[in-house]
GROMACS .gro file of C-alpha atoms in nm:
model
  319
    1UNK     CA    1  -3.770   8.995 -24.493
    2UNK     CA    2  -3.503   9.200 -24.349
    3UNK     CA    3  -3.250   9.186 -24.633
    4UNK     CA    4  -3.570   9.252 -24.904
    5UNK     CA    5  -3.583   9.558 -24.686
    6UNK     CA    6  -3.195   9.637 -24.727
    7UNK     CA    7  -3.256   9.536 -25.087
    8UNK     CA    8  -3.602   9.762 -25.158
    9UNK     CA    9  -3.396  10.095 -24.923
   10UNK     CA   10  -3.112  10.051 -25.130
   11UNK     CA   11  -3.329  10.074 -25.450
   12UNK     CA   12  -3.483  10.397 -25.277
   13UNK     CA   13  -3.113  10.550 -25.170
   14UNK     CA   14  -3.014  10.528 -25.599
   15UNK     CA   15  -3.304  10.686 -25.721
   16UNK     CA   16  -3.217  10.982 -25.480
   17UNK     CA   17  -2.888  10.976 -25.595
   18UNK     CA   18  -2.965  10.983 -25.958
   19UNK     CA   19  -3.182  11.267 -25.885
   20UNK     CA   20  -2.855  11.414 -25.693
   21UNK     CA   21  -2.609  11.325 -25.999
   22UNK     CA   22  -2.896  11.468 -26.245
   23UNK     CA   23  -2.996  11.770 -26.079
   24UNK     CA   24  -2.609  11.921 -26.125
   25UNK     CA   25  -2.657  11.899 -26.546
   26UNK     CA   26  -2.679  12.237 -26.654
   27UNK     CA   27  -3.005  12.106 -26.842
   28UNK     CA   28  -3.190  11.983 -26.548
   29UNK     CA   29  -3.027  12.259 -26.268
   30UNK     CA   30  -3.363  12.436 -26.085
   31UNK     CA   31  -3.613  12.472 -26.370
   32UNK     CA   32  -3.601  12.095 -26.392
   33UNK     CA   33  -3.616  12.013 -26.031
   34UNK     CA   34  -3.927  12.289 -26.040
   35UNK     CA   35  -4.095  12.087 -26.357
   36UNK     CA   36  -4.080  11.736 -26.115
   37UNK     CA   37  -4.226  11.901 -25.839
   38UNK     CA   38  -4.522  12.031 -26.046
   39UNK     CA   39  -4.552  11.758 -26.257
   40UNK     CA   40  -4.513  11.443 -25.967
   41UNK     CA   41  -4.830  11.638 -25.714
   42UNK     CA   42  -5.048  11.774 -25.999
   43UNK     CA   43  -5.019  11.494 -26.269
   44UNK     CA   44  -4.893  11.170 -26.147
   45UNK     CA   45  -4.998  11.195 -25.772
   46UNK     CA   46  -5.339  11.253 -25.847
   47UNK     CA   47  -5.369  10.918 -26.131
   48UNK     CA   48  -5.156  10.735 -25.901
   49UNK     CA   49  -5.366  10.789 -25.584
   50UNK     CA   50  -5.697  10.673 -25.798
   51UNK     CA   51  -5.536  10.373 -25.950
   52UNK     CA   52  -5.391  10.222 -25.626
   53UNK     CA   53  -5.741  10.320 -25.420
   54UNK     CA   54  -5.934  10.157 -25.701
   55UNK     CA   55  -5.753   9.857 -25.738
   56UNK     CA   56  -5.626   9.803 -25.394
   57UNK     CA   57  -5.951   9.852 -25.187
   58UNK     CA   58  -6.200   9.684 -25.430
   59UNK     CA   59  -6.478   9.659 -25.274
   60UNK     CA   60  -6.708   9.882 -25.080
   61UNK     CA   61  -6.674   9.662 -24.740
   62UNK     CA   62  -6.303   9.738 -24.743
   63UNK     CA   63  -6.319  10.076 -24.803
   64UNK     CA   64  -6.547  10.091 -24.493
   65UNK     CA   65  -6.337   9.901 -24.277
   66UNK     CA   66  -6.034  10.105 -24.385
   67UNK     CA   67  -6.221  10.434 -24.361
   68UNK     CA   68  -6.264  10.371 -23.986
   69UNK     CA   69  -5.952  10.310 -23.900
   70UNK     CA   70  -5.936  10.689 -23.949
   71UNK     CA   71  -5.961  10.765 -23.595
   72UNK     CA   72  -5.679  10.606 -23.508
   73UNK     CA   73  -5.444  10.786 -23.749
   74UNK     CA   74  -5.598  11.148 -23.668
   75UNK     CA   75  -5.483  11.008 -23.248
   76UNK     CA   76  -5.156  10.940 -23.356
   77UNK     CA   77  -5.098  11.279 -23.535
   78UNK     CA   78  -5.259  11.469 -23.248
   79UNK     CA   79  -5.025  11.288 -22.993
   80UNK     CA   80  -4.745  11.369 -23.177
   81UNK     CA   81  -4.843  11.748 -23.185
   82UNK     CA   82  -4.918  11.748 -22.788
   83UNK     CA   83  -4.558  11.590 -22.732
   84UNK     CA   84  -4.406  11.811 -22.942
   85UNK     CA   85  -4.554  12.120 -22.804
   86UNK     CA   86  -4.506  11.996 -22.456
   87UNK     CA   87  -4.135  11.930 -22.551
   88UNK     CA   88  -4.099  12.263 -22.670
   89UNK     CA   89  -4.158  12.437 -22.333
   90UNK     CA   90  -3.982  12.186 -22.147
   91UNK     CA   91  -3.663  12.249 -22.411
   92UNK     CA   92  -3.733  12.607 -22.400
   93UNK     CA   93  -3.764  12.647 -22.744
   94UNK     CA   94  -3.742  13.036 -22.889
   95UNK     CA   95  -4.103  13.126 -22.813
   96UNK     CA   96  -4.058  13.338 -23.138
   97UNK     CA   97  -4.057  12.971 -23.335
   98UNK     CA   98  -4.224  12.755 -23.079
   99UNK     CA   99  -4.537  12.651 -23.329
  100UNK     CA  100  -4.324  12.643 -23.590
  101UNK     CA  101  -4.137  12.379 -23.446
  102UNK     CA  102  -4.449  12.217 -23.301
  103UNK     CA  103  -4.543  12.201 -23.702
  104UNK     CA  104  -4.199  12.033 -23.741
  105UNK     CA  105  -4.187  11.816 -23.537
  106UNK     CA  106  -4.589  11.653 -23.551
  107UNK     CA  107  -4.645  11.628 -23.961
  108UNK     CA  108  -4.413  11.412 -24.201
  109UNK     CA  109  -4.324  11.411 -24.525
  110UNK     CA  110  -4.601  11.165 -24.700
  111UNK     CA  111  -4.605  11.220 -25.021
  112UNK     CA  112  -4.253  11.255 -25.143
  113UNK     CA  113  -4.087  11.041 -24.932
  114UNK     CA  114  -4.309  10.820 -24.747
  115UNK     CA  115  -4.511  10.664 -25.028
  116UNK     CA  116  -4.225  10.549 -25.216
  117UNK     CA  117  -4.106  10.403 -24.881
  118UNK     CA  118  -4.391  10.203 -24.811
  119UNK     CA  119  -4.432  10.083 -25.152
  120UNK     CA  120  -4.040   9.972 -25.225
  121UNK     CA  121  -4.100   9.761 -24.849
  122UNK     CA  122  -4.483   9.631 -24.902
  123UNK     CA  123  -4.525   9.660 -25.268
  124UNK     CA  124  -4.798   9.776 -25.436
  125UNK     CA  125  -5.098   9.704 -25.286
  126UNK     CA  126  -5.009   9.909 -24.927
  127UNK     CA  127  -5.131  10.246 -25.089
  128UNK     CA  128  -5.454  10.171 -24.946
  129UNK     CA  129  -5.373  10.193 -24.611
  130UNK     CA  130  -5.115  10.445 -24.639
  131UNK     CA  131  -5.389  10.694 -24.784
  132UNK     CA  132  -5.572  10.640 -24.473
  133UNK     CA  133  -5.246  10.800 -24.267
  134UNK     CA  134  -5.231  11.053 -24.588
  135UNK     CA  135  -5.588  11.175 -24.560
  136UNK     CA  136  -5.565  11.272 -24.192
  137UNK     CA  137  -5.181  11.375 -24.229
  138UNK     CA  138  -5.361  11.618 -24.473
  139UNK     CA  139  -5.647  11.754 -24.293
  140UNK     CA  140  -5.457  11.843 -23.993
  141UNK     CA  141  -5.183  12.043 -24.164
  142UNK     CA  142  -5.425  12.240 -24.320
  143UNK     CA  143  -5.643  12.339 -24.048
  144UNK     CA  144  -5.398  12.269 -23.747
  145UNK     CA  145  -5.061  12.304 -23.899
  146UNK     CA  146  -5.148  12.636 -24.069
  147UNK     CA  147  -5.270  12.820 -23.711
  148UNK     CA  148  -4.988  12.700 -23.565
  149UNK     CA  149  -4.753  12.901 -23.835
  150UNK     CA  150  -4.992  13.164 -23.795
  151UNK     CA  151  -4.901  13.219 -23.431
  152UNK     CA  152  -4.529  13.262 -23.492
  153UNK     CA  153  -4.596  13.495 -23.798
  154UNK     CA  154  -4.435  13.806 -23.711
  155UNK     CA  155  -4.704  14.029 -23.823
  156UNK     CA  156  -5.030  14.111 -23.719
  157UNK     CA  157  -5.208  14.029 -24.045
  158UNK     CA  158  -5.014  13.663 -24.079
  159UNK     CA  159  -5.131  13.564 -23.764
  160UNK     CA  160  -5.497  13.704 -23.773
  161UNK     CA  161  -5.720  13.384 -23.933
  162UNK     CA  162  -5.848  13.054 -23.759
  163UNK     CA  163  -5.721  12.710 -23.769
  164UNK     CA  164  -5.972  12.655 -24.059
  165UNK     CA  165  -5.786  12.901 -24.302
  166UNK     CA  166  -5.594  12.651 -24.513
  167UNK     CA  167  -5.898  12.443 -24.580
  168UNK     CA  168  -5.899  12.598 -24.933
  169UNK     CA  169  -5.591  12.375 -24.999
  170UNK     CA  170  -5.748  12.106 -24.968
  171UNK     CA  171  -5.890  12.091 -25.329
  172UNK     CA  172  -5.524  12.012 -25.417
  173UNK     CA  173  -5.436  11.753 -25.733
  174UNK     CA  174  -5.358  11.444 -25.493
  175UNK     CA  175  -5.663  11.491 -25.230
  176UNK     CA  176  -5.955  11.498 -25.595
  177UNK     CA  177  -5.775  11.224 -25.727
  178UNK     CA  178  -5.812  11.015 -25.401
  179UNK     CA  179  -6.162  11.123 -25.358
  180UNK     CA  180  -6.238  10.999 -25.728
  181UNK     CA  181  -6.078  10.667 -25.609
  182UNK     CA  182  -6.271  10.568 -25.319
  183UNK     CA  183  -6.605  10.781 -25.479
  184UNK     CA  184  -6.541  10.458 -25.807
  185UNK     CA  185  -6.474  10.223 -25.490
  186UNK     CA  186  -6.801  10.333 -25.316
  187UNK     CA  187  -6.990  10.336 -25.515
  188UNK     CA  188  -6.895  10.023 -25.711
  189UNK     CA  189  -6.804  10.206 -26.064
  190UNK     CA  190  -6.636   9.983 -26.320
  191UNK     CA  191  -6.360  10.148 -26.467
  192UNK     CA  192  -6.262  10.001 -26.857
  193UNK     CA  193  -5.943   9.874 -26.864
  194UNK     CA  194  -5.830  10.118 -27.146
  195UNK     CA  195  -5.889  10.392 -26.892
  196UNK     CA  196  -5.703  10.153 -26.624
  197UNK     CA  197  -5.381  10.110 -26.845
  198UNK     CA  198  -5.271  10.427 -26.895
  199UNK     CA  199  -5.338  10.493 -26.521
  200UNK     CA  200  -5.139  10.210 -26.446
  201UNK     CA  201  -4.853  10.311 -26.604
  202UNK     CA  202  -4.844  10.680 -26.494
  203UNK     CA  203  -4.881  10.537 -26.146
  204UNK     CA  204  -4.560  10.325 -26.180
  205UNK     CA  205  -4.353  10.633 -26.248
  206UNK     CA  206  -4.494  10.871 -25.982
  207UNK     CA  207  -4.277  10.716 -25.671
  208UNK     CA  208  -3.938  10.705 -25.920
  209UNK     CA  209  -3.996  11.088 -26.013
  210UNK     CA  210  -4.070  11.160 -25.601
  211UNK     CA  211  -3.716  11.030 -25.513
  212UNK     CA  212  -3.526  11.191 -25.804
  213UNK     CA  213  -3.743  11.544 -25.737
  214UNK     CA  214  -3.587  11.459 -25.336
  215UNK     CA  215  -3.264  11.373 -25.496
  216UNK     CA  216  -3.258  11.722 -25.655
  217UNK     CA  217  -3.388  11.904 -25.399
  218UNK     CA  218  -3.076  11.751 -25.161
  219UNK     CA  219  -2.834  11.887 -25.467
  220UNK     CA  220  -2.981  12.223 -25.444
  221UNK     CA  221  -2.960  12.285 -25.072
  222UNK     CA  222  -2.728  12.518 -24.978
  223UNK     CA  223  -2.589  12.405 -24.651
  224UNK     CA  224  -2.387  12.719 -24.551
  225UNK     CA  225  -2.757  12.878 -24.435
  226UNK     CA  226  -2.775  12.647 -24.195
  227UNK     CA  227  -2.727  12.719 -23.809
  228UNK     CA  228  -2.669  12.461 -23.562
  229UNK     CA  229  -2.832  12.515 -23.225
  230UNK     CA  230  -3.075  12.395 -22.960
  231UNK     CA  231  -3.349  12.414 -23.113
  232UNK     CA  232  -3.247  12.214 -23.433
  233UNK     CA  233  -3.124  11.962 -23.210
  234UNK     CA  234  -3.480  11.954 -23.009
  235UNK     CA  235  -3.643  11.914 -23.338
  236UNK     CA  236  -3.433  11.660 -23.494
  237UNK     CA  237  -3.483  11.426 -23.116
  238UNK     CA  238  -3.900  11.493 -23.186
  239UNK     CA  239  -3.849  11.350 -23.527
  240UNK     CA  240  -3.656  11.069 -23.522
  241UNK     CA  241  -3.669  10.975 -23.085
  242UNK     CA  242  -3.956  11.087 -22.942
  243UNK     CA  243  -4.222  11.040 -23.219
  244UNK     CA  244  -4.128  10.665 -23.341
  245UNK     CA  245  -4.180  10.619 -22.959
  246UNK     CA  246  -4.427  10.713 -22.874
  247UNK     CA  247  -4.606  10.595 -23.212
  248UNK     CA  248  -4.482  10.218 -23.095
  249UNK     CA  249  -4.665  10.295 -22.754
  250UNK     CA  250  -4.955  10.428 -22.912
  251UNK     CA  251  -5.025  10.164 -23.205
  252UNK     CA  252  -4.945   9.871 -22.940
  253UNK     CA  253  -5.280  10.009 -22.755
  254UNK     CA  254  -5.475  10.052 -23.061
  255UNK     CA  255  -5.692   9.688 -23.236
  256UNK     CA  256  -5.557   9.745 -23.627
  257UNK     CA  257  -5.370   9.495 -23.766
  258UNK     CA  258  -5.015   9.429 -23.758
  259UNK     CA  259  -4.940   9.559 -24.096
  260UNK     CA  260  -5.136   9.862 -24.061
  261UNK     CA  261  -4.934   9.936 -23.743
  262UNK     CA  262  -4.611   9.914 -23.919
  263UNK     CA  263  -4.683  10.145 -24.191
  264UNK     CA  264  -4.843  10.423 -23.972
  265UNK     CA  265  -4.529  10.367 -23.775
  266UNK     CA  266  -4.286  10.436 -24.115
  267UNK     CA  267  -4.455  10.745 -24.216
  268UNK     CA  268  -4.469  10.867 -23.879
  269UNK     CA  269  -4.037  10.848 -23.878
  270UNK     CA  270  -4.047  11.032 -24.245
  271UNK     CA  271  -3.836  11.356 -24.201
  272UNK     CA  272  -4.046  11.704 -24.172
  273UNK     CA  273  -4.287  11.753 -24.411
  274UNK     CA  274  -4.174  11.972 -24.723
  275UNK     CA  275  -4.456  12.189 -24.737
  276UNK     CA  276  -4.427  12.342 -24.444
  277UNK     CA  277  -4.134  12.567 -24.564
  278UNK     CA  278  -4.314  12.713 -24.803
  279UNK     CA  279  -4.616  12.765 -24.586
  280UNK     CA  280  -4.404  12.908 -24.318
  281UNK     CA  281  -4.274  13.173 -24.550
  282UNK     CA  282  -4.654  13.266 -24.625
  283UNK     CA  283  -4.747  13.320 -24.311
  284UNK     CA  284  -4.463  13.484 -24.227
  285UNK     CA  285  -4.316  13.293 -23.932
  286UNK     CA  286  -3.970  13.151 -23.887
  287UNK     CA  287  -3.936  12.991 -24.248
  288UNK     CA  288  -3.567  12.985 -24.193
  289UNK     CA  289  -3.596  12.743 -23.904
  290UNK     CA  290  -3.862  12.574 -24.085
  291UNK     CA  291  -3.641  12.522 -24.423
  292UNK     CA  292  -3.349  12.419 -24.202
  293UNK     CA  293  -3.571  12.150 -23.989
  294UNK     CA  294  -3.673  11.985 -24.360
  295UNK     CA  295  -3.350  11.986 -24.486
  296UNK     CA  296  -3.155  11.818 -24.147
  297UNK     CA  297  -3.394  11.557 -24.111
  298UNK     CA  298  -3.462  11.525 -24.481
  299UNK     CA  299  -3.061  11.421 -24.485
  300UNK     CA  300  -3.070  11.248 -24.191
  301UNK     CA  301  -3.359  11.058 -24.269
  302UNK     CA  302  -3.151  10.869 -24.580
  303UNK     CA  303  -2.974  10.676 -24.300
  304UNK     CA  304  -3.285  10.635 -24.047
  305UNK     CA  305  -3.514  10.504 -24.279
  306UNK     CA  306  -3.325  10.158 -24.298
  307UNK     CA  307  -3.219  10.168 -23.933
  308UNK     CA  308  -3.614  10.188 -23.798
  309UNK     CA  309  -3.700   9.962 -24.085
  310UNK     CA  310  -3.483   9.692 -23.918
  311UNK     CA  311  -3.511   9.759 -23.595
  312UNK     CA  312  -3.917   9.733 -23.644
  313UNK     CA  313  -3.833   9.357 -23.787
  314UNK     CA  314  -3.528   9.252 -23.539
  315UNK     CA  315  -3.737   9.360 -23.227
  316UNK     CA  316  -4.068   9.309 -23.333
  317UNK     CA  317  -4.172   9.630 -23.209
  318UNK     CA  318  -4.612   9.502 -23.296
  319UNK     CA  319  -4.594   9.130 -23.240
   0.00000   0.00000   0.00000
């Protein structure tokens, strides 16, 4: 198991670094990396999400039995938020970025990095559960997540709103195309197979075009911008200390089954979620912190990935 692992995060690591080697072509450069990012969340995220829902779950019973292990996914995320914030007075982080790094620290990257994790270690039929870690991932960015980049926003107009402001977002590509899913799933729709087929096959690109989109992005960062300092620092120990910690902790006290528990434990050590950046800049709070916290831990994740990976199998972290 461990050296499939090596095997499957080694697999991962060259698909990034095609993206990398790609990404400096004068015929890919931005507008390409632009094109992936568009075309991976609105076009293959949303076929691949239905696909692996409606053939992974299969039956109604399942879905049920996954759909209540929602509570313990929404606990985990929560926890992580309360650690982080309590970390962030006892660190004494600039009270002028102290949600934002809250934010940082508490949601992952899912989509773009964690799903083709999870898939390259289980295989294909683990999309099922991860979606259950996706769909309350999602939810509390977008309500949470966004009032806590709303407090930091400099001006009076970015932080006036509630924590329910980004619920809008929710009608995004990847969230219909999961709902469609489980909706089939539910309520026991048989889907032809020349309708299956095509989905099938778009589904089986989307994780190879999320790594080479990450590759590029990585090519495209422009490392001078960023500052070294305390708070980074405080950020990157939430991330990749504190959090898997306390998730092992947490998912040791919680009745899901082993497997489960290892998978909510991988996308909980995924590097700062991407989207957050771009929010952050929205909303006017400290997007250059925010941009600098996704790019540190989205390079420092290429070498932590593997390391939790094993150390989850070596020292059987949920017997």
């Amino acid at each position: 198991m461990v050296l499939d692992s090596i095997k499957s995060v080694f697999a991962l690591m060259a698909l990034i670094a095609s993206g990398f080697y790609f990404a400096g072509k004068p015929w890919f450069g931005k507008q390409g990396m632009d094109f992936l990012s568009k075309f991976t969340v609105e076009a293959t995220i949303p076929f691949y999400m239905f696909y692996n829902i409606y053939k992974d779950v299969g039956t109604r019973e399942s879905l049920i039995s996954l759909v209540s292990k929602l509570p313990v996914t929404f606990g985990l995320i929560l926890l992580c938020l309360a650690l982080a914030a309590l970390m962030g007075v006892l660190l004494k982080v600039d009270g002028k970025r102290r949600y934002t790094f809250v934010a940082a620290s508490g949601f992952p990257n899912v989509v773009f990095i964690g799903f083709p994790v999870i898939q390259a270690l289980w295989g294909q039929g683990i999309t099922s559960i991860g979606v259950i870690y996706y769909i309350a991932s999602t939810l509390l960015f977008w309500t949470v997540g966004i009032w806590l980049l709303r407090k930091d926003g400099k001006s009076e107009a970015a932080r006036e709103g509630s924590a329910l402001a980004g619920l809008k977002k929710l009608a995004s590509p990847p969230i219909i195309g999961m709902a469609l899913g489980m909706a089939a799933v539910f309520f026991e729709i048989q889907v032809p197979d020349f309708v299956l087929k095509p989905l099938s096959m778009i589904s089986q690109v989307t994780s190879p075009l999320a790594l080479v989109f990450i590759g590029s992005v990585i090519r495209n960062m422009d490392l001078k911008t960023i500052t070294l300092g305390r708070d980074l620092y405080a950020a990157l120990a939430m991330r990749f200390v504190v959090v898997p910690a306390a998730c092992v902790v947490f998912l040791n006290l919680v009745p899901v089954p082993k497997e489960m528990k290892e998978v909510f434990f991988m996308l909980s050590s995924m590097p700062a979620m991407a989207q957050m950046g771009i929010m952050a800049r929205q909303y006017d709070s400290d997007y250059e912190f925010a941009c600098t916290v996704i790019t540190v831990t989205t390079l420092i994740s290429m070498v932590t990935i593997p390391v939790f990976m094993l150390l989850m199998q070596q020292f059987a972290f949920f017997a």
